Short mmCIF file of C-alpha atoms and ligand atoms in Angstrom, two decimals:
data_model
loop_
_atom_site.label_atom_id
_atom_site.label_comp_id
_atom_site.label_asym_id
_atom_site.label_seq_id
_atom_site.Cartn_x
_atom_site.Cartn_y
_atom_site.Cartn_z
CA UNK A 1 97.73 134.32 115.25
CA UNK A 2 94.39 134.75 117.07
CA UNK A 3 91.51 133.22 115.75
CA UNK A 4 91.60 131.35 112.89
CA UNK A 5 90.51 133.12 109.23
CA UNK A 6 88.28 130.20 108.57
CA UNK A 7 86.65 131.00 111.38
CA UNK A 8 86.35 134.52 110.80
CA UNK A 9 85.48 133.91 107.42
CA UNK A 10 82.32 132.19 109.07
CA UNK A 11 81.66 134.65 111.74
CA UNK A 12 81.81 138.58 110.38
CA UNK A 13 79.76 137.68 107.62
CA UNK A 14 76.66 137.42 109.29
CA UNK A 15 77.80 139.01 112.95
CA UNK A 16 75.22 142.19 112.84
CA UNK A 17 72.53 139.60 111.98
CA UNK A 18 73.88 137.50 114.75
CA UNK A 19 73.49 140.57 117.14
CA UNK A 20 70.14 142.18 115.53
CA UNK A 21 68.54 138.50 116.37
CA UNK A 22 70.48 138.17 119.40
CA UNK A 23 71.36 141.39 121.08
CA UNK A 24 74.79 141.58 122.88
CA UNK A 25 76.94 140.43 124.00
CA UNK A 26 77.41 137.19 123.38
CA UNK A 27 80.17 134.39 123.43
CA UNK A 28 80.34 132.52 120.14
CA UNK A 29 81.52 129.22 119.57
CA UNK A 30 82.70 127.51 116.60
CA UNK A 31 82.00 123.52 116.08
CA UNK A 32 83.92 123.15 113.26
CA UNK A 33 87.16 124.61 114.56
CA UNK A 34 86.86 122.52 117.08
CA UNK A 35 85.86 119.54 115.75
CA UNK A 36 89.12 120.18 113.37
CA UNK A 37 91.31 120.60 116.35
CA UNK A 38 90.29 117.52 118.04
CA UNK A 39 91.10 115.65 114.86
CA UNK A 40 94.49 117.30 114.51
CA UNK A 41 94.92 115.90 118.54
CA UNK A 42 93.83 112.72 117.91
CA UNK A 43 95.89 112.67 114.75
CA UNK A 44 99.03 113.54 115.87
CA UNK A 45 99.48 111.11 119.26
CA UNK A 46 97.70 108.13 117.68
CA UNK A 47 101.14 106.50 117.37
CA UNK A 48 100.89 106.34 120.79
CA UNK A 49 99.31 104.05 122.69
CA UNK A 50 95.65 104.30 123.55
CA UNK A 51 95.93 108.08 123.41
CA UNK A 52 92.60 109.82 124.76
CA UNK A 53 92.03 113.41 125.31
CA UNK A 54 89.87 114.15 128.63
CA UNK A 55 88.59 117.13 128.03
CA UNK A 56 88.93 120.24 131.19
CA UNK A 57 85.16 120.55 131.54
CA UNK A 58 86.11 123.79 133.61
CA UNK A 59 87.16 125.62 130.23
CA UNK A 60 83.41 125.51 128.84
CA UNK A 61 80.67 124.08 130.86
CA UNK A 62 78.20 123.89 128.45
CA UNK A 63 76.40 120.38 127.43
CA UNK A 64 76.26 121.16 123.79
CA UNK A 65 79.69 121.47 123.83
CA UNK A 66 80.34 118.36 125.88
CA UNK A 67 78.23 117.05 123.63
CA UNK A 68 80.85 117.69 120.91
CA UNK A 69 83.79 116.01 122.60
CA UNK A 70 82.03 112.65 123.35
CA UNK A 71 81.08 112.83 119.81
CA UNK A 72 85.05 112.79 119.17
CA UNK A 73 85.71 110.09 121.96
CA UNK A 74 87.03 112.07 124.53
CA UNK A 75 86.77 112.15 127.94
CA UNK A 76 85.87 114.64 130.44
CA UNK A 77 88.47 115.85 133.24
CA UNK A 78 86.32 117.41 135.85
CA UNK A 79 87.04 118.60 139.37
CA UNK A 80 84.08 119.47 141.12
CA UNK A 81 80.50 118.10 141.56
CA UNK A 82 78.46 119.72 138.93
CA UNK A 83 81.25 118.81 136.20
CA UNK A 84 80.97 115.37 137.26
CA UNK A 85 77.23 115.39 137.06
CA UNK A 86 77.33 117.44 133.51
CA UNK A 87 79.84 114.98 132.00
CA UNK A 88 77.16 112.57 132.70
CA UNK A 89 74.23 113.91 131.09
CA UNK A 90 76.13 113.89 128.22
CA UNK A 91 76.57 110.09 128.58
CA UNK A 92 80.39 109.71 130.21
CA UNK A 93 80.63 106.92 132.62
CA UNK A 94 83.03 104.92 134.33
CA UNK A 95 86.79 105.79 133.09
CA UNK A 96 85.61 108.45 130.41
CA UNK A 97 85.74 110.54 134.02
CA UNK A 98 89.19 111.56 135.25
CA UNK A 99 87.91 113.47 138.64
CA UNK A 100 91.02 115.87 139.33
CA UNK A 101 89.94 117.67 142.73
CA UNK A 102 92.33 119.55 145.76
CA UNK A 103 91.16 119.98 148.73
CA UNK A 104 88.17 117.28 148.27
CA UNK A 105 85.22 116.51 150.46
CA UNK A 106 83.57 114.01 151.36
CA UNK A 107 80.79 114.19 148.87
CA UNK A 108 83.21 114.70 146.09
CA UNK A 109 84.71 111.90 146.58
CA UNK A 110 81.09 109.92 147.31
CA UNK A 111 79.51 112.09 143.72
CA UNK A 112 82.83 110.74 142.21
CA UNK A 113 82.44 107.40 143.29
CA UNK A 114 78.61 106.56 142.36
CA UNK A 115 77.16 106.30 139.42
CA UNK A 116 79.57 103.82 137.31
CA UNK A 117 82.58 105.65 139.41
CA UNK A 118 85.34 107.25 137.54
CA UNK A 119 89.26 107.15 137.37
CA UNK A 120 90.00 109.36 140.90
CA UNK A 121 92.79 110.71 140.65
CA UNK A 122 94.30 111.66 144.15
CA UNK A 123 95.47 115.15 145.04
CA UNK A 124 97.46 114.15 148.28
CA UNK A 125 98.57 111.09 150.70
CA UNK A 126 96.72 111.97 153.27
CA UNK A 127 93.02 111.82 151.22
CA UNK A 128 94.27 107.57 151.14
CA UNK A 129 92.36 106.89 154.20
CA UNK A 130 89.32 108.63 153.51
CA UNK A 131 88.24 107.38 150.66
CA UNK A 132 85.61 104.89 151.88
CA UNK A 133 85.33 102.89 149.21
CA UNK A 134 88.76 102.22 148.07
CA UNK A 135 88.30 101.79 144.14
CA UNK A 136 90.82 99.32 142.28
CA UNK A 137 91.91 101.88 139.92
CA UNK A 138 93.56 104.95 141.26
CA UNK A 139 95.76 107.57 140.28
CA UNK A 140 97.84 110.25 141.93
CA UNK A 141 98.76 113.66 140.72
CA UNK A 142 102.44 114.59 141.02
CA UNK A 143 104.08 117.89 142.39
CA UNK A 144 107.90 117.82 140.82
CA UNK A 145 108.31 120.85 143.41
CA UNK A 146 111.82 122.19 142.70
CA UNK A 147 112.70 119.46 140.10
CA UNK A 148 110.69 121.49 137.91
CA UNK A 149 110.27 125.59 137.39
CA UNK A 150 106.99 126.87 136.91
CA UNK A 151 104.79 128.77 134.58
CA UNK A 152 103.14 132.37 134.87
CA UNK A 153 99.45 130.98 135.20
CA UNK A 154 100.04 127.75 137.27
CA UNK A 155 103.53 129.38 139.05
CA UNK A 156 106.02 127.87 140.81
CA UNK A 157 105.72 123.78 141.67
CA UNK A 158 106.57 124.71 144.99
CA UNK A 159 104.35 127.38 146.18
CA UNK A 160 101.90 125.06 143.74
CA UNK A 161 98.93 123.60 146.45
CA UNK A 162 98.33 120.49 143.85
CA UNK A 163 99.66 117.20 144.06
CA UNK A 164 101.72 114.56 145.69
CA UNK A 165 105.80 116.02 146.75
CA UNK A 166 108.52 113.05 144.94
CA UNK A 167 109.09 112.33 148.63
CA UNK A 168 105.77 110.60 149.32
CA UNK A 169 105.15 109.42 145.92
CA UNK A 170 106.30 105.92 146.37
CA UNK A 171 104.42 105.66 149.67
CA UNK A 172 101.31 107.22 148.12
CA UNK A 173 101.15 104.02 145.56
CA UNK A 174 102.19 101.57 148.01
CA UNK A 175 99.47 102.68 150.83
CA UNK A 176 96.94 102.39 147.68
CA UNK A 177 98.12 99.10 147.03
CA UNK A 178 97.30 98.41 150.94
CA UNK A 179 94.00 99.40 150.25
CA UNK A 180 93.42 97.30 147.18
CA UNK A 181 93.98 99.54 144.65
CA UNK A 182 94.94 96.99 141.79
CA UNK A 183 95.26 99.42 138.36
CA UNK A 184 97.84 102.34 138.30
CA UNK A 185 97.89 105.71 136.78
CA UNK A 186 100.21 108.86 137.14
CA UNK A 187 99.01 112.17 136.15
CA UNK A 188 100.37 115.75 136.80
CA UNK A 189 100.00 118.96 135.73
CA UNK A 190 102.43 121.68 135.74
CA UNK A 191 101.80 123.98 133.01
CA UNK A 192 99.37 126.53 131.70
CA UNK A 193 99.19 128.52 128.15
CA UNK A 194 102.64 126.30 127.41
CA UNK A 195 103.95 127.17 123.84
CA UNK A 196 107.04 125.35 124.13
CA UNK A 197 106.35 122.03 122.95
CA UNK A 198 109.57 121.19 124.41
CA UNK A 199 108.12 121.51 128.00
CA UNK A 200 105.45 119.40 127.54
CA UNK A 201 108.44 116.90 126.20
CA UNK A 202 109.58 117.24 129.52
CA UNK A 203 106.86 116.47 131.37
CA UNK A 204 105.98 113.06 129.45
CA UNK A 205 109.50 112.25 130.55
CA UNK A 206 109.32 113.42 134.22
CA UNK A 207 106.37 111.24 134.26
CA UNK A 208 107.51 108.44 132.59
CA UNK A 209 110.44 108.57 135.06
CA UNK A 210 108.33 108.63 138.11
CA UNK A 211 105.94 105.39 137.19
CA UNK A 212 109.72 103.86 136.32
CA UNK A 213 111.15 104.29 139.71
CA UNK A 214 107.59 103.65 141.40
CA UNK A 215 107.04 100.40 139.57
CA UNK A 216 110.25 99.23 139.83
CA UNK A 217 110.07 100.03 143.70
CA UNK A 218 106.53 98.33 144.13
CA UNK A 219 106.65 96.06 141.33
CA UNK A 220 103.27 97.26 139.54
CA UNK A 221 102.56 98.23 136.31
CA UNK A 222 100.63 101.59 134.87
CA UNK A 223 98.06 101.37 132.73
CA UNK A 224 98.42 105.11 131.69
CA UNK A 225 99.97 108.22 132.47
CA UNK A 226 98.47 111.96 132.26
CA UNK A 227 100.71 114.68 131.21
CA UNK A 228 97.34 117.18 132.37
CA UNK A 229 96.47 120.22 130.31
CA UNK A 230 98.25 123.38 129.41
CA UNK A 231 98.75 123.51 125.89
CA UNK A 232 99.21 127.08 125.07
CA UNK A 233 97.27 128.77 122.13
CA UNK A 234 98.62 132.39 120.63
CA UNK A 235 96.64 135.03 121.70
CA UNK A 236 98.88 137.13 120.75
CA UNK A 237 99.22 137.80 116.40
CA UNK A 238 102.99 137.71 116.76
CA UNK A 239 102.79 134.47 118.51
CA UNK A 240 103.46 130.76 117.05
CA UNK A 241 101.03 128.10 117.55
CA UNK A 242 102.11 124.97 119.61
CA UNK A 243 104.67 122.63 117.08
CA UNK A 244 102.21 119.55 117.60
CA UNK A 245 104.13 117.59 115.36
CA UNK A 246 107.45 117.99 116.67
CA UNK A 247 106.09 117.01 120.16
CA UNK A 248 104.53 114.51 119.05
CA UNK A 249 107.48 113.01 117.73
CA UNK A 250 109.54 113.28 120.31
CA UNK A 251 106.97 112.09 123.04
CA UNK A 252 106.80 109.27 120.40
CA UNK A 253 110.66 108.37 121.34
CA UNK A 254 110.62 108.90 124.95
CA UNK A 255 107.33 106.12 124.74
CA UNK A 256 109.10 104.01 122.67
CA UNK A 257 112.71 104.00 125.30
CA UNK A 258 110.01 103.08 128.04
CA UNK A 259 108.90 100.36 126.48
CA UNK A 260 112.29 99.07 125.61
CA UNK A 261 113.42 99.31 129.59
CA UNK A 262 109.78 97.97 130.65
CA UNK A 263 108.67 95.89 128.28
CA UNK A 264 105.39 97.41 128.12
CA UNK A 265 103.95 101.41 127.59
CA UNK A 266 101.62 102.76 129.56
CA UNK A 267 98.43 104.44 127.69
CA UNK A 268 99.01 108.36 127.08
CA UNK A 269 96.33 110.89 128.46
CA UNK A 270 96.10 114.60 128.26
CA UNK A 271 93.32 116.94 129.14
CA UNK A 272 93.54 119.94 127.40
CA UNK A 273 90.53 122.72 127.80
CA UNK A 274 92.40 125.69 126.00
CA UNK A 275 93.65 124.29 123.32
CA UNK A 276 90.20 122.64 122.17
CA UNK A 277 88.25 124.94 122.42
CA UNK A 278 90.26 128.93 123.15
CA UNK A 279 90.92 129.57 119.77
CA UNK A 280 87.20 128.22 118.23
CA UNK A 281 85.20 131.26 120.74
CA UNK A 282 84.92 134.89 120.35
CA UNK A 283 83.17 137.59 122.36
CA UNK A 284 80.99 139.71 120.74
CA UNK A 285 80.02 143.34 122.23
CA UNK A 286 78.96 146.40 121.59
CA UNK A 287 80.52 149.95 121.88
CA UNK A 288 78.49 152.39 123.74
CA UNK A 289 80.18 154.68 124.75
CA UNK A 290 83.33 156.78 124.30
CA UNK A 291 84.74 158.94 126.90
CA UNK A 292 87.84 161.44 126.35
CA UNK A 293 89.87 162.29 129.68
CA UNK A 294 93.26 161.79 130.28
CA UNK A 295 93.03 158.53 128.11
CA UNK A 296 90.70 157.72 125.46
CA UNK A 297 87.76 155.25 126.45
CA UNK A 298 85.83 153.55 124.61
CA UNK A 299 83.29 151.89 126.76
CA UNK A 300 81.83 148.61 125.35
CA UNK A 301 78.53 146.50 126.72
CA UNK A 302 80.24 143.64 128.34
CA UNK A 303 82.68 143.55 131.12
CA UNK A 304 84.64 141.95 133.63
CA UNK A 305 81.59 139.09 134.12
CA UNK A 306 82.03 137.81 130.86
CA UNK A 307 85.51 137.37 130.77
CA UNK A 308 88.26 137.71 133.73
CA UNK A 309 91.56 136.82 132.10
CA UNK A 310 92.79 140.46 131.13
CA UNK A 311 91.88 141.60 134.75
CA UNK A 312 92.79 138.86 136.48
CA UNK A 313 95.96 137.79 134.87
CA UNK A 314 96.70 140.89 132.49
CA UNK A 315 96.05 138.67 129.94
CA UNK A 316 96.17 140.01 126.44
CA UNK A 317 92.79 139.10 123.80
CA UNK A 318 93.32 140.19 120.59
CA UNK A 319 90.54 142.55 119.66
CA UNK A 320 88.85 143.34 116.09
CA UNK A 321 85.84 146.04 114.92
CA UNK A 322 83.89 144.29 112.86
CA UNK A 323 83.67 145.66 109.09
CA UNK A 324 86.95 147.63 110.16
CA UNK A 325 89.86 144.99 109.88
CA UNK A 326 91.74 146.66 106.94
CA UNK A 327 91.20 149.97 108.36
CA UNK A 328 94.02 152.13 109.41
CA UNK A 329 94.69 151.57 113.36
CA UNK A 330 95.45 155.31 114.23
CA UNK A 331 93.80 155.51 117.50
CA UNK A 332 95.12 154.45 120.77
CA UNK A 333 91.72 153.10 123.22
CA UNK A 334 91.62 151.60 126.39
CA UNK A 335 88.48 149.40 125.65
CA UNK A 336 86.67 149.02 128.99
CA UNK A 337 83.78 147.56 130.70
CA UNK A 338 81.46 148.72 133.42
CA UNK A 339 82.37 148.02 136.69
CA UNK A 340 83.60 149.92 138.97
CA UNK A 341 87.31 147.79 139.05
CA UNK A 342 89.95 149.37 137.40
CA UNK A 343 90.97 146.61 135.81
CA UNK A 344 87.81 145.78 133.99
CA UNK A 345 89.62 146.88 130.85
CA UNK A 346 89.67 144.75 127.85
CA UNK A 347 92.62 146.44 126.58
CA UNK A 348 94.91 149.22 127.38
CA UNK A 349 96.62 151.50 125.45
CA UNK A 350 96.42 149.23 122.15
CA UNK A 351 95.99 150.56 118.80
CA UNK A 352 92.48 150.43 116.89
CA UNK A 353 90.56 151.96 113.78
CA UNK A 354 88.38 154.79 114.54
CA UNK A 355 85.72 153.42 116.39
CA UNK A 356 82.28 154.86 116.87
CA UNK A 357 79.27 153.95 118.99
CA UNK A 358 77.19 151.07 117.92
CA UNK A 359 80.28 149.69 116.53
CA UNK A 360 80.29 145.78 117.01
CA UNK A 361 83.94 144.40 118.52
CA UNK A 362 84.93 140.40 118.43
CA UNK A 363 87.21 139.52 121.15
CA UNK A 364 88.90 136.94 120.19
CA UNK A 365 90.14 133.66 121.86
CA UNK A 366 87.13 133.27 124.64
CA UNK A 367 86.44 129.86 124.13
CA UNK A 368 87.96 128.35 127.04
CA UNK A 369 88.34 130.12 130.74
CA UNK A 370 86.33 133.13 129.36
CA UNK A 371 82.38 132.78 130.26
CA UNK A 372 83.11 130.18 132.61
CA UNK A 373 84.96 132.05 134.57
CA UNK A 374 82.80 134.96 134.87
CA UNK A 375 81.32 136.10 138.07
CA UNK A 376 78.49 138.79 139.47
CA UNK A 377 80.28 141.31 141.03
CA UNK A 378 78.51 144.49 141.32
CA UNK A 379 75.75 142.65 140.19
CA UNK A 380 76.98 142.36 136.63
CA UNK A 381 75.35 139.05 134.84
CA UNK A 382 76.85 136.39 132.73
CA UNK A 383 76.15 136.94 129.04
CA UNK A 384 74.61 134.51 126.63
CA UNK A 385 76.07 131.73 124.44
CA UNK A 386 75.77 130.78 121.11
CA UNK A 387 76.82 127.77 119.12
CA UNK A 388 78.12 128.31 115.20
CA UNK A 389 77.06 124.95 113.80
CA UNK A 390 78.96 123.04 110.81
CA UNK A 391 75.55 123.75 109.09
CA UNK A 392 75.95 127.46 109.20
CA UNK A 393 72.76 127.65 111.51
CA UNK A 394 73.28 129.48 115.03
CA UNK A 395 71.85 128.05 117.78
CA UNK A 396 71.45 129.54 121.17
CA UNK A 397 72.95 127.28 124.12
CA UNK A 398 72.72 129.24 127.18
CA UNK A 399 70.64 132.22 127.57
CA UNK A 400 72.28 135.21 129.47
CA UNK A 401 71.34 135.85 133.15
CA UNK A 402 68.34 137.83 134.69
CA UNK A 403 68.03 140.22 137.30
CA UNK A 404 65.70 137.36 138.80
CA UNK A 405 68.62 134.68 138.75
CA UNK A 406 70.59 137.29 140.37
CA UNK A 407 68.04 137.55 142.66
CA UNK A 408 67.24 134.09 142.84
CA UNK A 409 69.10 133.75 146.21
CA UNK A 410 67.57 135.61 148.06
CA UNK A 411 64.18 133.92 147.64
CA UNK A 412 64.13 131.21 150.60
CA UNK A 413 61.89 131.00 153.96
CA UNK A 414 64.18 132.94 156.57
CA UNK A 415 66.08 130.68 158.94
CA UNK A 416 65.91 132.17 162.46
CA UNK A 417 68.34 130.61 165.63
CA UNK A 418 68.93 131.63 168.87
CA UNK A 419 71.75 129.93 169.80
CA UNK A 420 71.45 129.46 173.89
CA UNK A 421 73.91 131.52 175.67
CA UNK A 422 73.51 130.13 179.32
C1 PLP B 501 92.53 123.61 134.39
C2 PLP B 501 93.02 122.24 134.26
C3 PLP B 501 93.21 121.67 133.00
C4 PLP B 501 93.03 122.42 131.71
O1 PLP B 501 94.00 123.40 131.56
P1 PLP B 501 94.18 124.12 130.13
O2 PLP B 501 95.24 125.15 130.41
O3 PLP B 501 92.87 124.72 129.80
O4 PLP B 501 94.60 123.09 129.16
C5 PLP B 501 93.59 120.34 132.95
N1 PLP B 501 93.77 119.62 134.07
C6 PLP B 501 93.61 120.14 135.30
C7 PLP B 501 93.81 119.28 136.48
C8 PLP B 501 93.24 121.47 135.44
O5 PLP B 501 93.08 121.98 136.66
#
């Protein structure tokens, strides 16, 4: 089950006026799919406890879409500079911030810090100390290392950089204390494109279990825990979407054994980017080309730049031609890209409709990890993005790249140093 047919239902309709006004390719987001997911989120854990969704700003960078989850009430979950600053223009301050970094510098932590501050969230013990100004909330993300196996996208806990190990965990909290840290949080993260609800189970537990033994240790109470992102989304059509309402019942009991040991429940955070906004994007591009050798190509006006996942982790994106759906798939395509990587293939050996040049494909699932993740190798630009509005209007929210951003680098006053060699 790829994208939904709501949203197709809103998108094919009026695609080839979309790319006659627009050109392609283009990304395409839907604000009322996800507007309807956040909904169903919020709906389904607000038996628990001051639930809030921080939203992965990585997934979709894009203010208009930021926009949209503040609009909700969510928070942003951000890990480097530039998210941090972006979740501000859009009005976040203070604890709507979870700032999620590894290996942090100095002025992460200082960007972090100013401004109204944020909830930090600590990747290791060792970044205690050099946080200057020790803030009174803090929060550590946990490693389960082998107490936990791994997923394809985020592997193995162990070979995992993230995190504090269950060995220094207690310390980690009690040096924090030390340094006046007064409000506790536990977050962790340990999955990726989960659809096994029954993971995710787990991992309320695990942390539930962890802020047990460290409170009981240190005597200090958490105000919330973070089970981190991962919810999986089917790209594939033979896949099941997550069973929201099963987990959420059964995260419902683990909170409510907590509270009956404790006394008290912690707030529950999450900070999903797939699942809000994956299944609400598609990529739209153009067929150019088709090339007959030992396999049949058919070369299409986007590549590798716009999206990496099927290169970079042989992901699968479920693919349509537009005005073709209900045609018979009797062809067998590998549907590739420009650049001159192999793997720039959108997909390989999968069976389509005849398609001819000019034809216009959707690819679907893009809306989180896709343009974001794009890059300019071999001088190949980011495309454009476009928001579907609940109106039914289309409005254009980033413009694709130039030759003269490309270029844009290389614009400066030369910097010349001889370095003394006596
Ligand atoms: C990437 C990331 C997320 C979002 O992951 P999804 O798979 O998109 O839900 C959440 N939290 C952290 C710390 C991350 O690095």
């Amino acid at each position: 089950m790829p994208i939904s047919e709501d949203f197709k239902s809103r998108l094919y309709p009026v695609a080839n006026q979309l790319v006659e006004h627009y050109g392609t390719p283009f990304h395409i987001y839907d604000e009322v799919g996800i507007r309807q997911t956040g909904e169903q989120l919020k709906q389904a854990f607000s038996h628990l406890a001051g639930f809030r969704e921080y939203y992965a700003v990585k997934a979709l960078p894009n203010p208009r879409i930021l926009q949209l989850m503040a609009e909700m009430g969510f928070g942003f979950d951000c890990s480097s500079i530039a998210e941090v600053l972006q979740s501000r223009q859009v009005g976040a301050r203070g604890e709507d911030i979870m700032f999620t970094s590894n290996n942090t510098n100095q002025l992460e932590f200082e960007t972090a810090l100013a401004d109204g501050g944020c909830i930090l969230n600590l990747d290791d013990i060792s970044l205690i100390d050099k946080v200057k100004d020790f803030p009174e909330l803090i929060c550590f993300r946990y490693n389960p290392g082998p107490r936990r196996s791994g997923n394809v996208i985020i592997g193995n806990p162990v070979e995992a950089k993230y995190g504090v190990s269950y060995e220094q965990i207690i310390d980690a909290y009690r040096q924090a204390k030390q340094r006046g840290a007064r409000r506790f949080g536990l977050h962790t993260m340990v999955a990726s494109n989960e659809l096994d609800y029954t993971y995710i189970v787990e991992t309320a537990r695990m942390v539930l279990d962890i802020v047990e033994m460290v409170s009981n240790e240190l005597h200090i109470r958490f105000e919330f825990v973070n089970i981190g992102g991962g919810f999986g989304i089917p790209y594939r059509p033979e896949e099941k979407p997550l069973d929201l309402a099963a987990m959420s019942r059964e995260m419902g009991d683990i909170f409510t054994a907590f509270k009956a040991k404790q006394g008290y429940v912690p707030k529950m955070y999450m900070e999903s980017g797939r699942y809000m906004t994956g299944p609400h994007g598609c990529l739209v591009t153009r067929a150019i080309n088709h090339k007959n050798i030992y396999r049949n190509y058919i070369g299409v006006d986007a590549c590798m730049s716009s999206l990496m996942r099927p290169g970079m982790y042989d992901a699968y994106h479920h693919i349509e031609v537009i005005g073709k759906e209900n045609e018979p798939a009797d062809q067998i395509y590998d549907i590739v890209g420009s650049l001159c990587e192999n793997n720039d293939k959108f997909a390989i050996q999968r069976q389509f409709p005849r398609i001819e040049e000019g034809d216009i494909l959707a690819i679907h699932d893009t809306g989180a990890h896709g343009h974001s993740m794009g890059f300019q190798y071999n001088a190949r630009l980011r495309p454009q993005e476009l928001l579907l509005k609940a109106d039914g209007t289309v409005e254009l929210i980033r413009r694709a790249e130039t030759l003269e951003d490309y270029f844009a680098t290389l614009n400066f006053n030369a910097d010349h140093f001889s370095p003394s060699r006596s």
